[in-house]
Coordinates of C-alpha atoms in Angstrom, one line a residue:
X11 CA 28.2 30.9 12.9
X12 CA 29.1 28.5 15.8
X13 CA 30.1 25.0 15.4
X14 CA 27.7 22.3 16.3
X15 CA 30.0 20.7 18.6
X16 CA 29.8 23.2 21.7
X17 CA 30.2 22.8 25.3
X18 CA 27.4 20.5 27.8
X19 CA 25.3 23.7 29.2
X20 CA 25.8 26.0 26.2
X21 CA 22.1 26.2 23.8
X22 CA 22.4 27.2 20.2
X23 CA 19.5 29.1 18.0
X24 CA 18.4 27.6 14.9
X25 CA 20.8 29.5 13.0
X26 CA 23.7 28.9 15.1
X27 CA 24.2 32.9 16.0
X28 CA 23.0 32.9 19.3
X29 CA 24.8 31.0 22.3
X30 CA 22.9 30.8 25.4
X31 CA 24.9 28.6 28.7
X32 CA 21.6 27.4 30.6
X33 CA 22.9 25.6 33.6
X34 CA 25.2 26.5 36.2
X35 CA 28.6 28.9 35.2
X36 CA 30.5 26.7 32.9
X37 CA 30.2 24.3 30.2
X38 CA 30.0 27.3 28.0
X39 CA 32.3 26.5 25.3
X40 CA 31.8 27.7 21.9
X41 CA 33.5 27.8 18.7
X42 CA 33.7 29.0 15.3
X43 CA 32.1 26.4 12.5
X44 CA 35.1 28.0 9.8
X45 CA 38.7 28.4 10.9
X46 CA 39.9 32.0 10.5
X47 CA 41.4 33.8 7.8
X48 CA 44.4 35.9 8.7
X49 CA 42.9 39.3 9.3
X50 CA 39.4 37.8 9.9
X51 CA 37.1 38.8 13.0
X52 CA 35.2 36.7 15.0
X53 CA 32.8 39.2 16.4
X54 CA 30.3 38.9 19.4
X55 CA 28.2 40.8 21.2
X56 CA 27.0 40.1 24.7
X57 CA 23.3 40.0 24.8
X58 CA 22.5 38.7 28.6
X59 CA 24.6 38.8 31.9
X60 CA 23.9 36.4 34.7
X61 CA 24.4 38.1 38.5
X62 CA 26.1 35.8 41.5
X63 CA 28.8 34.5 39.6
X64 CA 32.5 35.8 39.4
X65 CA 34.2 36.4 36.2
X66 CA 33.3 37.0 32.6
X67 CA 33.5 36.2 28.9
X68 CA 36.9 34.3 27.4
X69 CA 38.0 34.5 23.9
X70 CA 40.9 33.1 21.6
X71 CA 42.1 31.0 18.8
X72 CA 42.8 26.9 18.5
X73 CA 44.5 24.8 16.4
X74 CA 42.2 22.2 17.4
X75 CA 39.3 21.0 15.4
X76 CA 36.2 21.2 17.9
X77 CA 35.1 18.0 15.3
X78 CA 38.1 15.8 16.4
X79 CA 37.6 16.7 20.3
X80 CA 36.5 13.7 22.3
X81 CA 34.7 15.7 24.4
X82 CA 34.8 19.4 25.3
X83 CA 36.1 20.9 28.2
X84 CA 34.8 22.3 31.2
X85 CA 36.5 26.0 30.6
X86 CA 38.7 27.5 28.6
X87 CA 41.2 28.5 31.2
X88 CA 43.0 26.3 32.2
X89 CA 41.6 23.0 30.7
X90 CA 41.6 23.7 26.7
X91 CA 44.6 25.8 26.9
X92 CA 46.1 22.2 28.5
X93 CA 45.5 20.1 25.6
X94 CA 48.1 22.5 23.6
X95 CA 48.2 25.0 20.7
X96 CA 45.2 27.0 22.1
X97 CA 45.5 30.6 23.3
X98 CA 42.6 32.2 25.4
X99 CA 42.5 35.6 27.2
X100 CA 40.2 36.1 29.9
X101 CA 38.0 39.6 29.2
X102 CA 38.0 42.0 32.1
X103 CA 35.9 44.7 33.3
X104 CA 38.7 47.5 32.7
X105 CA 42.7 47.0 31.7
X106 CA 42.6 44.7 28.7
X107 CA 44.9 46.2 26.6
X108 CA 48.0 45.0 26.3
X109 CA 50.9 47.4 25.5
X110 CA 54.1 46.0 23.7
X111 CA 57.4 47.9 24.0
X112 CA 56.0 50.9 25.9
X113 CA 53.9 51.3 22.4
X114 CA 50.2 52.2 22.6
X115 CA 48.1 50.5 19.8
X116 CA 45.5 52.4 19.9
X117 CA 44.2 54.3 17.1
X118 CA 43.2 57.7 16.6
X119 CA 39.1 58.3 17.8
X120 CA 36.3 58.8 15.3
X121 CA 38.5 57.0 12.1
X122 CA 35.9 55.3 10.3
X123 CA 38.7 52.3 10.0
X124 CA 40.1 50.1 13.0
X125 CA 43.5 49.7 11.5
X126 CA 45.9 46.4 12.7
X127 CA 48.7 45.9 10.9
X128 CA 47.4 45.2 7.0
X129 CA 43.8 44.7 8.6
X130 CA 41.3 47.4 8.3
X131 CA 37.7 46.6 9.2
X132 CA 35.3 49.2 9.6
X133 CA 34.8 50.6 12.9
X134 CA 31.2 51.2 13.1
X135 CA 30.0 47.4 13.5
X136 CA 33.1 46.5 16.1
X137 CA 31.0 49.3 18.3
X138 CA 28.5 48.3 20.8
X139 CA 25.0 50.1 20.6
X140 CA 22.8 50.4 23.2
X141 CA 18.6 49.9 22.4
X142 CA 16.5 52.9 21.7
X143 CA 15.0 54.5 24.8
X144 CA 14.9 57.9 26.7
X145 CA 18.5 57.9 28.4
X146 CA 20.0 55.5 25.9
X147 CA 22.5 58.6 24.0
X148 CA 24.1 58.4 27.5
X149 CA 25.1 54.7 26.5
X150 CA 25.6 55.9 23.3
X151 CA 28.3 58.5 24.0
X152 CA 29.9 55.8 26.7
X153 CA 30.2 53.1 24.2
X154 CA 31.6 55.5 21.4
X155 CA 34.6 56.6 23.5
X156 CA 34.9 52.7 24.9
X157 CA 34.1 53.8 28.6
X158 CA 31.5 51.4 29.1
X159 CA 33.3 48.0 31.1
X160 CA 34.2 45.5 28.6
X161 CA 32.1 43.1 30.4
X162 CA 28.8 45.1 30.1
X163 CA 25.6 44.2 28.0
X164 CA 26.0 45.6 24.2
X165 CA 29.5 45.3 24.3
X166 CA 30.9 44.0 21.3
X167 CA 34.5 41.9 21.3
X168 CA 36.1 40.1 18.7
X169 CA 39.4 38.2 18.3
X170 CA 41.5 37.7 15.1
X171 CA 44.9 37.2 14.3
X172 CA 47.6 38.3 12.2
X173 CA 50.7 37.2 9.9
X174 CA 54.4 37.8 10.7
X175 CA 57.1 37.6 8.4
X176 CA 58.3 34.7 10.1
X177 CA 55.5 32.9 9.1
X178 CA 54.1 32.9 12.6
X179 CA 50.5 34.5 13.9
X180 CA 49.9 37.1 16.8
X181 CA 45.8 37.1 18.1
X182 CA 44.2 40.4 18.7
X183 CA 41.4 41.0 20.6
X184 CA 38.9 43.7 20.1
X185 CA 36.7 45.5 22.2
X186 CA 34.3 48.0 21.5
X187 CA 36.1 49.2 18.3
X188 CA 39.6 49.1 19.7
X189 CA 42.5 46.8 19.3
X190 CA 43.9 45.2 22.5
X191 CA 47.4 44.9 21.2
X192 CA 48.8 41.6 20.8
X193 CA 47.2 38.8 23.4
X194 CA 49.2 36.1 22.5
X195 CA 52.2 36.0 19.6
X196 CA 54.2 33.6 17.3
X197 CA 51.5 31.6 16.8
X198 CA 52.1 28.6 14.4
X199 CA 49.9 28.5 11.4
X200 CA 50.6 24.9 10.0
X201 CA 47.1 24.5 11.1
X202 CA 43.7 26.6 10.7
X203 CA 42.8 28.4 14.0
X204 CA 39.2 28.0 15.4
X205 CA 37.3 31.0 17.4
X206 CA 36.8 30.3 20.9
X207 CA 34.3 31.8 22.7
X208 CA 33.8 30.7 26.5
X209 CA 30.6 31.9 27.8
X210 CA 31.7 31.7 31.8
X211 CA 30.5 32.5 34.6
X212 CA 28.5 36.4 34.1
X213 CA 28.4 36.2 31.0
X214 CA 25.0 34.5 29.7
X215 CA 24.4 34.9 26.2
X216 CA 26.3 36.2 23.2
X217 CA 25.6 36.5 19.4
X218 CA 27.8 36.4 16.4
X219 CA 28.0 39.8 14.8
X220 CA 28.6 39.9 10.6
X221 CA 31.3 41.8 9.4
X222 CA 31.9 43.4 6.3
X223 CA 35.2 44.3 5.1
X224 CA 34.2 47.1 2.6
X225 CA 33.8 50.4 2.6
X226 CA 31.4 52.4 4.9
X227 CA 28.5 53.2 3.1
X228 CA 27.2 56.6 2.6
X229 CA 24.8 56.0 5.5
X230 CA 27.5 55.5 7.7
X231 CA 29.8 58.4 6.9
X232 CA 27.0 60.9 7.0
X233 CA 26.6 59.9 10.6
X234 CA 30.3 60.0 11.2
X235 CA 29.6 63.8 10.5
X236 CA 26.8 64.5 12.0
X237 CA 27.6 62.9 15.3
X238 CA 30.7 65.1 15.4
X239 CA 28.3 68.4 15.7
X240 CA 25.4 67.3 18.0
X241 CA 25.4 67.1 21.6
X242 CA 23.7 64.1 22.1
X243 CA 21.3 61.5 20.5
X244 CA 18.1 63.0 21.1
X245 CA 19.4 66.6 19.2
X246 CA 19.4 64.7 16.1
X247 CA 15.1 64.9 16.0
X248 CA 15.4 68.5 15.6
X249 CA 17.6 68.4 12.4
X250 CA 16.0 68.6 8.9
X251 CA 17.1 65.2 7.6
X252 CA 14.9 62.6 6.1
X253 CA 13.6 60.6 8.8
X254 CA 15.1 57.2 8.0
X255 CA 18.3 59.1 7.9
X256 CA 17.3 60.4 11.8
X257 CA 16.8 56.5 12.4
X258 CA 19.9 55.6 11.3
X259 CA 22.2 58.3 12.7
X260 CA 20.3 57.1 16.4
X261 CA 21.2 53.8 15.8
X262 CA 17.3 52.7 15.9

């Protein structure tokens, strides 16, 4: 969930999963109620966009506790980064990854696993889905090879970070079922580290997507294989599988 203390313009849901910025294009700080685990994602999906304003969601980690702030900042970048041992990267529409030693970090398409470092979470929730409809496979197909922008509706980004055997951290951020590469690195960790979310400027409304760390279920590895021999969405109606199965493998 999000922590109660938040920024000025940003409205919670009564079960803290839902952050909503009502007023102008800032004051749209959020973070994490828990600190982070190593290898634990902060996921969140963008629900509403605002037209008019220019830029778009910030993520990252603090060693602050939002409980302890006197009062919360305006944004993310530059004035939490300011008050030290805070580390925020600023979501784009395309180019987010960042590529260390001419290395790509990407992994191979259609493993069931994103795989960073020790981590392994399963790929199908880190995936954006688009909402049932006529045209909505085209989405579908977009999302699933990460070609929708970063910044669109449905998208789906999450940050985390990771040990080092020098005792420091590196954050990852995730989009749409791919690792960024490392955002920011030798992170100290004599401190918990906080999720921030900044819901700026675009960006209206996100909500906190659950993860869990086990392995896909059946469900989810029968659509693996299915998806991999239809052309689209809509072909799966015509296939003579139970029809909460055809649900399912639509994403409905």
């Amino acid at each position: 969930r999000f922590h109660r203390v938040h920024g000025a313009n940003v409205r919670l849901d009564g079960t803290r999963t839902r952050a909503t910025r009502v007023e102008s294009f800032a004051h749209g700080l959020c973070f994490s109620q828990e600190p982070l685990a190593p290898g634990e994602v902060f996921l969140v999906e963008i629900e509403e966009k605002e037209l008019g304003w220019c830029g778009h969601l910030r993520v990252g980690l603090t060693a602050l506790d939002p409980q302890h702030l006197e009062t919360v900042p305006e944004y993310s970048l530059p004035d939490l980064v300011n008050m030290g041992d805070t580390w925020v990267f600023a979501i784009t529409r395309n180019h987010n990854r960042v590529v260390v030693d001419g290395e790509e970090t990407r992994g191979p398409p259609g493993e069931p696993f994103l795989c960073i470092e020790q981590v392994r979470i399963p790929r199908d929730v880190l995936v954006g889905r688009s909402r049932p409809g006529r045209y909505s496979h085209i989405l579908d197909e977009l999302y699933r090879t990460n070609a929708l922008p970063a910044t669109a509706r449905r998208s789906r980004i999450g940050v985390l970070y990771t040990m080092q055997p020098d005792g420091t951290a590196d954050m990852h951020i995730v989009i749409n079922g791919e690792d960024m590469g490392p955002s920011a690195q030798h992170l100290p960790t004599a401190r918990p580290l906080y999720a921030v979310v900044d819901v700026f400027a675009s960006t209206k409304s996100v909500r906190v997507i659950p993860v869990d760390y086990g392995l896909p279920s059946l469900q989810t590895l029968c659509r693996l294989v299915i998806e991999k021999h239809i052309v689209h969405r809509l072909a799966i109606d015509g296939l003579d599988l139970p029809p909460p199965l055809k649900s399912f493998c639509k994403h409905e």
